[in-house]
Tab-separated table of C-alpha atoms in Angstrom:
chain	number	residue	atom	x	y	z
A	1	MET	CA	16.931	-2.094	-19.268
A	2	THR	CA	14.448	-4.362	-17.497
A	3	THR	CA	10.985	-5.139	-18.798
A	4	LEU	CA	7.716	-5.381	-16.865
A	5	THR	CA	8.108	-9.152	-17.097
A	6	ASP	CA	11.489	-8.881	-15.471
A	7	ASP	CA	10.143	-6.592	-12.734
A	8	LEU	CA	7.105	-8.777	-11.941
A	9	SER	CA	9.252	-11.934	-11.867
A	10	ALA	CA	11.802	-10.271	-9.626
A	11	ILE	CA	9.098	-9.160	-7.162
A	12	TYR	CA	7.618	-12.686	-7.016
A	13	GLY	CA	11.067	-14.193	-6.550
A	14	ALA	CA	11.819	-11.828	-3.643
A	15	LEU	CA	8.423	-12.511	-2.024
A	16	SER	CA	8.663	-16.294	-2.351
A	17	SER	CA	12.195	-16.220	-0.945
A	18	ALA	CA	11.000	-14.188	2.046
A	19	PHE	CA	7.728	-16.012	2.755
A	20	GLY	CA	8.030	-19.437	1.172
A	21	HIS	CA	5.283	-21.095	-0.832
A	22	GLN	CA	1.931	-20.135	0.554
A	23	HIS	CA	-0.096	-23.304	-0.237
A	24	TRP	CA	-3.236	-21.347	-0.858
A	25	TRP	CA	-6.342	-21.813	-1.094
A	26	PRO	CA	-6.878	-23.843	2.112
A	27	ALA	CA	-9.706	-26.251	1.374
A	28	LYS	CA	-10.279	-29.968	1.245
A	29	THR	CA	-12.305	-29.964	-2.034
A	30	ALA	CA	-12.853	-27.789	-5.051
A	31	PHE	CA	-16.399	-27.118	-3.988
A	32	GLU	CA	-15.304	-25.974	-0.556
A	33	THR	CA	-12.991	-23.486	-2.331
A	34	MET	CA	-15.945	-22.245	-4.369
A	35	VAL	CA	-18.136	-21.763	-1.310
A	36	GLY	CA	-15.241	-20.209	0.612
A	37	ALA	CA	-14.721	-17.649	-2.132
A	38	ILE	CA	-18.305	-16.479	-1.695
A	39	LEU	CA	-18.053	-16.484	2.066
A	40	ALA	CA	-14.825	-14.476	1.977
A	41	GLN	CA	-16.442	-11.469	0.356
A	42	ASN	CA	-15.932	-8.372	2.467
A	43	VAL	CA	-14.689	-10.300	5.485
A	44	SER	CA	-11.454	-11.788	6.830
A	45	TRP	CA	-10.548	-15.332	5.850
A	46	THR	CA	-10.657	-16.260	9.508
A	47	ASN	CA	-14.371	-15.495	9.644
A	48	ALA	CA	-15.028	-17.121	6.291
A	49	ALA	CA	-13.265	-20.258	7.488
A	50	ARG	CA	-15.460	-20.351	10.577
A	51	ALA	CA	-18.544	-20.239	8.370
A	52	VAL	CA	-17.171	-23.028	6.106
A	53	ALA	CA	-16.520	-25.182	9.182
A	54	SER	CA	-20.039	-24.573	10.379
A	55	LEU	CA	-21.488	-25.756	7.110
A	56	GLU	CA	-19.276	-28.849	7.220
A	57	ARG	CA	-20.311	-29.708	10.773
A	58	ALA	CA	-23.952	-29.494	9.733
A	59	GLY	CA	-23.395	-31.772	6.783
A	60	MET	CA	-24.249	-28.900	4.497
A	61	LEU	CA	-21.007	-28.502	2.553
A	62	ASP	CA	-22.636	-30.412	-0.257
A	63	PRO	CA	-23.825	-28.841	-3.544
A	64	GLY	CA	-27.127	-30.818	-3.681
A	65	ARG	CA	-28.055	-29.980	-0.145
A	66	LEU	CA	-27.171	-26.326	-0.470
A	67	ALA	CA	-29.102	-25.958	-3.735
A	68	ALA	CA	-32.208	-27.481	-2.051
A	69	ALA	CA	-31.914	-25.716	1.280
A	70	ASP	CA	-33.895	-22.811	2.633
A	71	THR	CA	-31.803	-19.667	2.604
A	72	GLY	CA	-32.605	-19.044	6.238
A	73	ASP	CA	-31.103	-22.376	7.202
A	74	ILE	CA	-27.943	-21.620	5.285
A	75	ALA	CA	-27.816	-18.074	6.765
A	76	ARG	CA	-27.895	-19.402	10.339
A	77	LEU	CA	-24.825	-21.521	9.638
A	78	ILE	CA	-22.744	-18.760	8.071
A	79	VAL	CA	-23.245	-15.929	10.565
A	80	PRO	CA	-19.432	-15.467	11.090
A	81	SER	CA	-19.007	-14.475	7.451
A	82	ARG	CA	-21.082	-11.257	7.844
A	83	PHE	CA	-23.792	-10.282	5.304
A	84	TYR	CA	-24.962	-13.836	5.865
A	85	ASN	CA	-28.499	-13.408	4.482
A	86	GLN	CA	-27.112	-12.104	1.173
A	87	LYS	CA	-24.395	-14.730	1.075
A	88	ALA	CA	-26.921	-17.522	1.779
A	89	GLU	CA	-28.828	-16.546	-1.324
A	90	ARG	CA	-25.655	-16.376	-3.368
A	91	ILE	CA	-24.464	-19.757	-2.190
A	92	ARG	CA	-27.770	-21.444	-2.921
A	93	GLU	CA	-27.980	-19.920	-6.356
A	94	PHE	CA	-24.396	-20.925	-7.140
A	95	ALA	CA	-24.911	-24.402	-5.854
A	96	GLY	CA	-28.003	-24.822	-8.061
A	97	VAL	CA	-26.060	-23.805	-11.142
A	98	TYR	CA	-23.164	-26.070	-10.089
A	99	VAL	CA	-25.506	-29.083	-9.876
A	100	THR	CA	-27.695	-28.465	-12.930
A	101	GLU	CA	-25.111	-27.139	-15.397
A	102	PHE	CA	-21.895	-28.742	-14.205
A	103	GLN	CA	-23.204	-32.010	-12.664
A	104	ALA	CA	-21.685	-30.954	-9.299
A	105	ASP	CA	-18.340	-32.027	-10.834
A	106	PRO	CA	-15.369	-29.691	-10.649
A	107	ALA	CA	-13.792	-31.433	-13.674
A	108	VAL	CA	-16.850	-30.629	-15.762
A	109	MET	CA	-16.692	-27.011	-14.686
A	110	ALA	CA	-12.947	-26.811	-15.301
A	111	ALA	CA	-13.403	-28.272	-18.813
A	112	THR	CA	-15.548	-25.283	-19.762
A	113	GLY	CA	-13.699	-22.567	-21.690
A	114	THR	CA	-12.292	-19.945	-19.388
A	115	GLU	CA	-14.055	-16.881	-20.877
A	116	ALA	CA	-17.431	-18.661	-21.216
A	117	LEU	CA	-17.193	-19.968	-17.598
A	118	ARG	CA	-16.202	-16.531	-16.347
A	119	GLU	CA	-19.144	-14.853	-18.041
A	120	ARG	CA	-21.550	-17.450	-16.747
A	121	LEU	CA	-20.381	-17.090	-13.157
A	122	LEU	CA	-20.362	-13.284	-13.421
A	123	SER	CA	-24.043	-13.453	-14.400
A	124	LEU	CA	-24.967	-14.984	-11.047
A	125	PRO	CA	-26.300	-12.577	-8.364
A	126	GLY	CA	-23.643	-11.179	-6.109
A	127	LEU	CA	-20.644	-12.793	-7.790
A	128	GLY	CA	-18.135	-10.132	-8.787
A	129	LYS	CA	-14.872	-10.363	-10.621
A	130	GLU	CA	-12.678	-11.154	-7.636
A	131	THR	CA	-14.973	-13.897	-6.389
A	132	VAL	CA	-15.358	-15.454	-9.831
A	133	ASP	CA	-11.675	-15.269	-10.596
A	134	THR	CA	-10.904	-16.864	-7.288
A	135	ILE	CA	-13.130	-19.761	-8.249
A	136	LEU	CA	-11.531	-20.027	-11.676
A	137	LEU	CA	-7.958	-19.953	-10.355
A	138	TYR	CA	-8.155	-21.885	-7.109
A	139	ALA	CA	-10.982	-24.348	-7.789
A	140	CYS	CA	-10.764	-24.810	-11.572
A	141	GLU	CA	-6.979	-24.197	-11.974
A	142	LYS	CA	-7.499	-21.701	-14.753
A	143	PRO	CA	-4.637	-19.235	-15.366
A	144	VAL	CA	-6.581	-16.162	-14.274
A	145	PHE	CA	-4.893	-13.645	-11.971
A	146	VAL	CA	-6.969	-12.648	-8.971
A	147	VAL	CA	-6.928	-8.981	-8.057
A	148	ASP	CA	-7.705	-7.546	-4.675
A	149	ALA	CA	-7.127	-4.417	-2.629
A	150	TYR	CA	-3.657	-5.636	-1.633
A	151	THR	CA	-2.623	-6.020	-5.279
A	152	ARG	CA	-3.635	-2.450	-6.103
A	153	ARG	CA	-1.957	-1.092	-3.010
A	154	VAL	CA	1.395	-2.808	-3.493
A	155	PHE	CA	1.785	-2.177	-7.159
A	156	THR	CA	0.534	1.412	-6.968
A	157	ARG	CA	3.258	2.081	-4.431
A	158	TYR	CA	5.774	0.593	-6.798
A	159	GLY	CA	4.583	2.940	-9.566
A	160	LEU	CA	3.605	-0.015	-11.760
A	161	LEU	CA	-0.089	0.968	-11.578
A	162	PRO	CA	-1.849	4.318	-11.652
A	163	GLU	CA	-3.761	5.495	-8.590
A	164	LYS	CA	-7.155	3.907	-8.267
A	165	ALA	CA	-6.435	1.435	-11.078
A	166	SER	CA	-9.488	-0.602	-12.103
A	167	TYR	CA	-9.790	-4.313	-11.546
A	168	ASP	CA	-9.279	-5.008	-15.280
A	169	ARG	CA	-6.305	-2.676	-15.558
A	170	THR	CA	-4.651	-4.315	-12.603
A	171	GLN	CA	-5.322	-7.805	-13.908
A	172	ARG	CA	-3.840	-6.924	-17.312
A	173	LEU	CA	-0.521	-5.944	-15.666
A	174	PHE	CA	-0.024	-9.606	-14.777
A	175	ALA	CA	-1.866	-11.273	-17.660
A	176	ASP	CA	0.028	-9.292	-20.302
A	177	ASN	CA	3.517	-9.692	-18.736
A	178	LEU	CA	3.590	-13.185	-17.230
A	179	ASP	CA	3.136	-16.634	-18.756
A	180	PRO	CA	-0.407	-17.902	-18.234
A	181	ASP	CA	0.525	-20.350	-15.481
A	182	ALA	CA	-2.133	-21.215	-12.916
A	183	GLU	CA	0.426	-22.443	-10.356
A	184	LEU	CA	2.394	-19.189	-10.663
A	185	PHE	CA	-0.768	-17.018	-10.518
A	186	ASN	CA	-1.933	-19.014	-7.489
A	187	ASP	CA	1.148	-18.485	-5.361
A	188	TYR	CA	1.831	-14.945	-6.653
A	189	HIS	CA	-1.587	-13.744	-5.468
A	190	ALA	CA	-1.117	-15.511	-2.150
A	191	GLN	CA	2.281	-13.836	-1.719
A	192	ILE	CA	0.721	-10.379	-2.310
A	193	VAL	CA	-1.985	-11.117	0.255
A	194	ARG	CA	0.697	-12.162	2.807
A	195	LEU	CA	2.641	-8.979	2.139
A	196	GLY	CA	-0.460	-6.776	2.299
A	197	LYS	CA	-1.678	-8.288	5.585
A	198	THR	CA	1.644	-8.236	7.417
A	199	VAL	CA	3.768	-5.444	5.951
A	200	CYS	CA	2.311	-3.305	3.157
A	201	LYS	CA	-0.648	-2.153	5.200
A	202	LYS	CA	-2.517	1.109	4.796
A	203	SER	CA	0.174	2.488	7.120
A	204	PRO	CA	3.088	0.453	5.775
A	205	LEU	CA	5.891	-1.113	7.793
A	206	CYS	CA	8.487	-0.281	5.102
A	207	ASP	CA	11.502	-1.160	7.262
A	208	ARG	CA	10.259	-4.774	7.345
A	209	CYS	CA	9.409	-5.116	3.679
A	210	PRO	CA	11.266	-7.842	1.784
A	211	ILE	CA	10.681	-6.039	-1.537
A	212	ARG	CA	11.066	-2.385	-0.789
A	213	VAL	CA	14.096	-2.482	-3.120
A	214	VAL	CA	14.264	-5.325	-5.645
A	215	HIS	CA	16.876	-3.676	-7.881
A	216	ARG	CA	18.091	-0.118	-8.422
A	217	SER	CA	15.312	0.884	-10.764
A	218	LEU	CA	12.524	-1.067	-8.958
A	219	ARG	CA	11.767	0.237	-5.538
A	220	CYS	CA	8.743	1.133	-3.533
A	221	ALA	CA	7.859	4.761	-3.001
A	222	GLY	CA	8.613	4.307	0.687
A	223	ALA	CA	12.099	2.965	0.154
A	224	PRO	CA	15.034	5.219	1.051
A	225	GLU	CA	17.169	6.478	-1.770
């Protein structure tokens, strides 16, 4: 009889075989990843990337400059990301903390204990669990599994999560059954995003799914008997 660890490992193996390593998160620096995580809230990555590029062209992809900038000036540069006024405030607040508490150094931030760092970032206005965990995993290389709507959708359809599972419940599925490996969590989450965007949509394309049947006892609800 297989365990949850076996099942999760088998799903990851099938996804990586189908899609290859995803090399995610696309950014030149850790700080760019942090800003990108905020910009990606409630918008496609394509739009978030446009906003990141706009900041870079303006010479504003710099923690000190963002911390000192007027929110209106930031907002004008990040219009493609939607909700740009709110995000401008969040970015400036985050940049200020990054400069004053972490010396604008990703190594200093990464050296902070995972739980303490997570709680500090969650205390910042507008930074929820998915955004903070994205920063922890992709910028600080902490072994924290990022959960999004795709994760819930895929693993609910597999019967490995209850309907409308909470963020914490979904995260525990992976944290409790896989080794705490940042590299694994990084690519596993990226694989899920790839599957959710291309195949396991709200109206799923089950005939194209590389993991509709992983083994006899592990199959998606949409897989034929």
